[in-house]
Short mmCIF file of C-alpha atoms in Angstrom, two decimals:
data_model
loop_
_atom_site.label_atom_id
_atom_site.label_comp_id
_atom_site.label_asym_id
_atom_site.label_seq_id
_atom_site.Cartn_x
_atom_site.Cartn_y
_atom_site.Cartn_z
CA MET A 1 185.57 212.10 214.65
CA PRO A 2 183.06 209.67 213.12
CA THR A 3 183.68 205.94 213.35
CA ILE A 4 182.58 202.70 211.73
CA ASN A 5 182.33 199.48 213.71
CA ASP A 6 183.91 196.26 212.55
CA ASP A 7 183.14 192.93 214.24
CA GLU A 8 186.82 191.97 214.36
CA PHE A 9 188.68 195.28 214.71
CA GLY A 10 186.15 197.28 216.70
CA ALA A 11 185.71 201.03 216.15
CA ILE A 12 187.68 202.49 213.24
CA THR A 13 188.05 206.26 213.39
CA VAL A 14 187.40 208.00 210.06
CA ARG A 15 189.11 211.27 209.08
CA ARG A 16 188.11 212.96 205.86
CA SER A 17 190.60 215.29 204.24
CA ALA A 18 190.52 217.49 201.18
CA ARG A 19 194.15 216.50 200.55
CA ALA A 20 193.48 212.75 200.64
CA THR A 21 193.34 211.07 197.23
CA GLN A 22 192.61 207.51 198.36
CA VAL A 23 191.41 205.49 201.34
CA ARG A 24 194.19 204.53 203.75
CA LEU A 25 194.33 202.63 207.05
CA ARG A 26 196.93 202.87 209.80
CA VAL A 27 197.39 201.84 213.42
CA ALA A 28 197.10 204.74 215.88
CA PRO A 29 199.36 205.02 218.97
CA ASP A 30 196.50 203.72 221.14
CA GLY A 31 196.39 200.49 219.11
CA THR A 32 193.18 201.24 217.20
CA LEU A 33 192.70 201.51 213.46
CA ARG A 34 192.31 204.93 211.85
CA ALA A 35 191.25 205.69 208.31
CA SER A 36 191.86 208.72 206.13
CA MET A 37 189.83 209.23 202.99
CA PRO A 38 188.75 211.92 200.52
CA VAL A 39 185.83 214.13 201.52
CA TYR A 40 183.69 212.83 198.66
CA ALA A 41 184.49 209.11 199.06
CA PRO A 42 181.57 206.87 200.17
CA LEU A 43 182.02 204.78 203.31
CA PHE A 44 181.52 201.51 201.44
CA LEU A 45 185.01 202.00 199.96
CA LEU A 46 186.49 201.94 203.46
CA LYS A 47 184.44 198.89 204.44
CA ARG A 48 185.57 197.11 201.27
CA LEU A 49 189.20 197.96 202.03
CA VAL A 50 188.87 196.58 205.57
CA LYS A 51 187.29 193.37 204.26
CA SER A 52 189.98 192.81 201.61
CA SER A 53 192.89 193.72 203.90
CA ARG A 54 192.15 191.66 207.00
CA PRO A 55 195.39 189.58 206.93
CA GLN A 56 197.53 192.70 206.51
CA LEU A 57 195.59 194.59 209.19
CA ARG A 58 196.02 191.71 211.66
CA LYS A 59 199.75 191.78 210.97
CA MET A 60 199.91 195.56 211.43
CA LEU A 61 198.04 195.36 214.73
CA ALA A 62 200.20 192.49 215.96
CA GLN A 63 203.39 194.41 215.20
CA ALA A 64 202.01 197.42 217.05
CA GLN A 65 201.30 195.43 220.20
CA PRO A 66 203.59 196.13 223.18
CA VAL A 67 206.24 193.48 223.76
CA THR A 68 204.99 190.92 226.25
CA ALA A 69 207.36 189.41 228.80
CA TYR A 70 206.87 185.65 229.08
CA THR A 71 208.20 183.43 231.85
CA ASP A 72 208.65 179.69 232.29
CA GLY A 73 205.64 178.27 234.13
CA GLN A 74 203.44 181.28 233.30
CA GLN A 75 199.70 180.67 233.12
CA ILE A 76 198.17 181.56 229.76
CA GLY A 77 194.45 182.06 229.88
CA LYS A 78 192.52 179.80 232.23
CA SER A 79 194.02 176.39 231.58
CA HIS A 80 197.33 176.62 229.71
CA THR A 81 200.83 176.70 231.16
CA LEU A 82 203.99 177.90 229.41
CA ILE A 83 206.73 175.24 229.49
CA VAL A 84 210.26 176.04 228.28
CA LYS A 85 212.54 173.32 226.92
CA ARG A 86 216.07 174.63 226.59
CA GLY A 87 218.82 173.25 224.39
CA SER A 88 216.48 172.28 221.55
CA ALA A 89 217.74 171.91 218.01
CA LYS A 90 215.15 174.29 216.53
CA LEU A 91 213.20 177.30 217.81
CA ASN A 92 209.51 176.51 218.08
CA ALA A 93 206.41 177.26 220.16
CA THR A 94 203.32 175.07 219.96
CA ARG A 95 200.16 174.33 221.92
CA ASN A 96 200.00 170.74 223.16
CA LYS A 97 196.88 169.94 225.17
CA GLN A 98 197.01 172.27 228.19
CA HIS A 99 200.59 173.38 227.61
CA ILE A 100 202.38 175.87 225.40
CA ILE A 101 205.72 174.23 224.70
CA VAL A 102 208.58 176.58 223.86
CA GLU A 103 211.68 174.91 222.41
CA LEU A 104 214.68 177.20 222.85
CA PRO A 105 218.01 176.49 221.15
CA GLU A 106 221.24 177.65 222.77
CA GLY A 107 221.68 181.41 222.55
CA TYR A 108 217.96 182.23 222.63
CA SER A 109 215.95 183.72 225.48
CA LEU A 110 212.26 184.33 226.10
CA SER A 111 212.78 188.06 225.61
CA ASP A 112 214.07 187.75 222.02
CA ALA A 113 211.67 189.33 219.52
CA GLU A 114 211.50 186.18 217.35
CA VAL A 115 210.72 184.04 220.40
CA VAL A 116 208.06 186.48 221.64
CA ARG A 117 206.33 186.35 218.24
CA LYS A 118 206.22 182.56 218.23
CA VAL A 119 205.02 182.35 221.84
CA ARG A 120 202.38 184.98 221.14
CA ASP A 121 201.08 183.02 218.13
CA ALA A 122 200.83 179.85 220.23
CA SER A 123 199.16 181.84 223.03
CA LEU A 124 196.58 183.19 220.58
CA THR A 125 195.79 179.62 219.55
CA ALA A 126 195.39 178.59 223.19
CA LEU A 127 193.16 181.55 224.04
CA ARG A 128 191.01 180.96 220.97
CA VAL A 129 190.48 177.32 222.00
CA GLU A 130 189.53 178.39 225.53
CA ALA A 131 187.28 181.21 224.31
CA LYS A 132 185.33 178.98 221.92
CA SER A 133 184.87 176.39 224.65
CA TYR A 134 183.78 178.72 227.47
CA LEU A 135 182.37 182.02 226.21
CA PRO A 136 179.39 180.84 224.07
CA LYS A 137 178.06 178.65 226.90
CA ARG A 138 178.49 181.39 229.47
CA LEU A 139 176.92 184.00 227.18
CA GLN A 140 173.91 181.77 226.56
CA TYR A 141 173.54 181.07 230.29
CA LEU A 142 173.58 184.79 231.16
CA ALA A 143 171.18 185.59 228.31
CA ASN A 144 168.73 182.97 229.58
CA GLN A 145 169.03 184.18 233.17
CA LEU A 146 168.53 187.85 232.29
CA GLY A 147 166.07 187.55 229.43
CA PHE A 148 168.28 188.78 226.59
CA ARG A 149 168.28 187.44 223.03
CA TYR A 150 171.09 187.71 220.50
CA ASN A 151 171.68 186.48 216.97
CA LYS A 152 175.12 184.84 216.96
CA VAL A 153 178.61 185.00 218.45
CA ARG A 154 181.86 185.80 216.70
CA PHE A 155 185.41 185.78 218.01
CA SER A 156 188.09 188.36 217.35
CA HIS A 157 191.30 189.73 218.70
CA ALA A 158 190.67 193.44 218.38
CA SER A 159 193.50 195.49 219.82
CA SER A 160 191.40 197.82 221.93
CA ARG A 161 187.96 196.32 222.53
CA TRP A 162 186.85 193.42 224.71
CA GLY A 163 183.59 193.00 222.82
CA SER A 164 181.00 194.61 220.59
CA CYS A 165 177.39 194.14 219.53
CA SER A 166 176.01 194.96 216.08
CA SER A 167 172.55 196.29 215.31
CA GLU A 168 171.71 192.81 213.99
CA GLY A 169 172.41 191.28 217.39
CA THR A 170 175.77 189.73 216.53
CA ILE A 171 178.05 189.75 219.56
CA SER A 172 181.78 189.80 218.91
CA LEU A 173 184.00 188.68 221.79
CA ASN A 174 187.73 189.18 222.14
CA ILE A 175 189.58 185.91 222.81
CA ALA A 176 191.78 187.88 225.22
CA LEU A 177 188.81 187.83 227.63
CA MET A 178 190.22 184.51 228.82
CA LYS A 179 193.04 186.45 230.51
CA LEU A 180 190.57 188.16 232.83
CA PRO A 181 189.05 187.05 236.15
CA PHE A 182 185.66 185.40 235.69
CA GLU A 183 183.76 188.32 237.23
CA LEU A 184 185.22 190.70 234.62
CA ILE A 185 184.37 188.27 231.83
CA ASP A 186 180.78 188.25 233.06
CA TYR A 187 180.73 192.05 233.14
CA VAL A 188 181.80 192.24 229.48
CA LEU A 189 179.27 189.60 228.43
CA ILE A 190 176.44 191.36 230.28
CA HIS A 191 177.57 194.69 228.80
CA GLU A 192 177.27 193.31 225.27
CA LEU A 193 173.97 191.57 225.99
CA ALA A 194 172.57 194.89 227.20
CA HIS A 195 173.51 196.35 223.82
CA THR A 196 171.05 193.96 222.16
CA VAL A 197 168.37 196.17 223.71
CA GLU A 198 170.11 199.56 223.94
CA LEU A 199 172.73 200.28 221.27
CA ASN A 200 174.13 203.18 223.29
CA HIS A 201 175.43 203.99 226.76
CA SER A 202 172.32 205.76 228.00
CA GLU A 203 170.92 205.64 231.51
CA GLU A 204 168.56 202.85 230.41
CA PHE A 205 171.53 200.85 229.12
CA TRP A 206 173.35 201.02 232.45
CA LYS A 207 170.17 200.03 234.28
CA LEU A 208 170.11 196.85 232.20
CA VAL A 209 173.78 196.19 233.00
CA ALA A 210 173.12 196.75 236.72
CA ILE A 211 170.39 194.10 236.75
CA GLY A 212 172.90 191.47 235.64
CA ASP A 213 175.93 192.90 237.44
CA PRO A 214 175.16 195.04 240.51
CA LEU A 215 178.92 195.65 240.91
CA TYR A 216 179.35 196.82 237.33
CA LYS A 217 180.84 200.19 238.32
CA GLN A 218 183.61 198.45 240.24
CA HIS A 219 184.18 195.94 237.46
CA ARG A 220 184.19 198.69 234.83
CA LYS A 221 186.84 200.59 236.75
CA VAL A 222 189.06 197.51 237.12
CA LEU A 223 188.66 196.64 233.44
CA LYS A 224 190.02 200.04 232.42
CA GLY A 225 193.34 198.97 233.93
CA GLU A 226 193.49 195.89 231.70
CA ALA A 227 194.38 195.66 228.01
CA PRO A 228 193.35 193.12 225.35
CA SER A 229 196.90 192.90 224.03
CA ILE A 230 198.57 189.49 224.13
#
């Protein structure tokens, strides 16, 4: 099926149907967005719907994420630690410097859905802070070392993509990259930088990736076992 690419949500699969009377968006079982629209409808209607529905789409994608199991003392990203304070008067989860503080009243546990949502929101904040601090500098360093040029960097939390590159040279990076080992982060950054030259996955594209990451096949295989969900 054809797709459109969105800087935040990644590839959106488009299905045209003679029975469809309007443009609709839903979350597929694999965590990606899928659109259904009338055969005659122009694509700009779908793009306009995505643009106007970003808050709702983020909420839909978040609700579709698998439940994450959190533990006291867990490392979040590269520099944050989850700290649980039990017996608190009110349920809360906040980022405080290099900690994510979870205040649990009596009767609550880390596996409760409400607690997981609050911890996830605080974790997203922590990962976004880390991503904005580390990823642009590392991307620029790799671009300078390898001779690539790009336009600008954006941050997202797409449910199924670690990164993307537009035809205008805008690189979108998933804040969940901060969960990965540094060598896998570099692989994703080099992958997207290579797309500034080759907007495809041709043999020439992979040659560019190999120049920056000779172990890219190994890193690519490992990355397939990871998921951007938080």
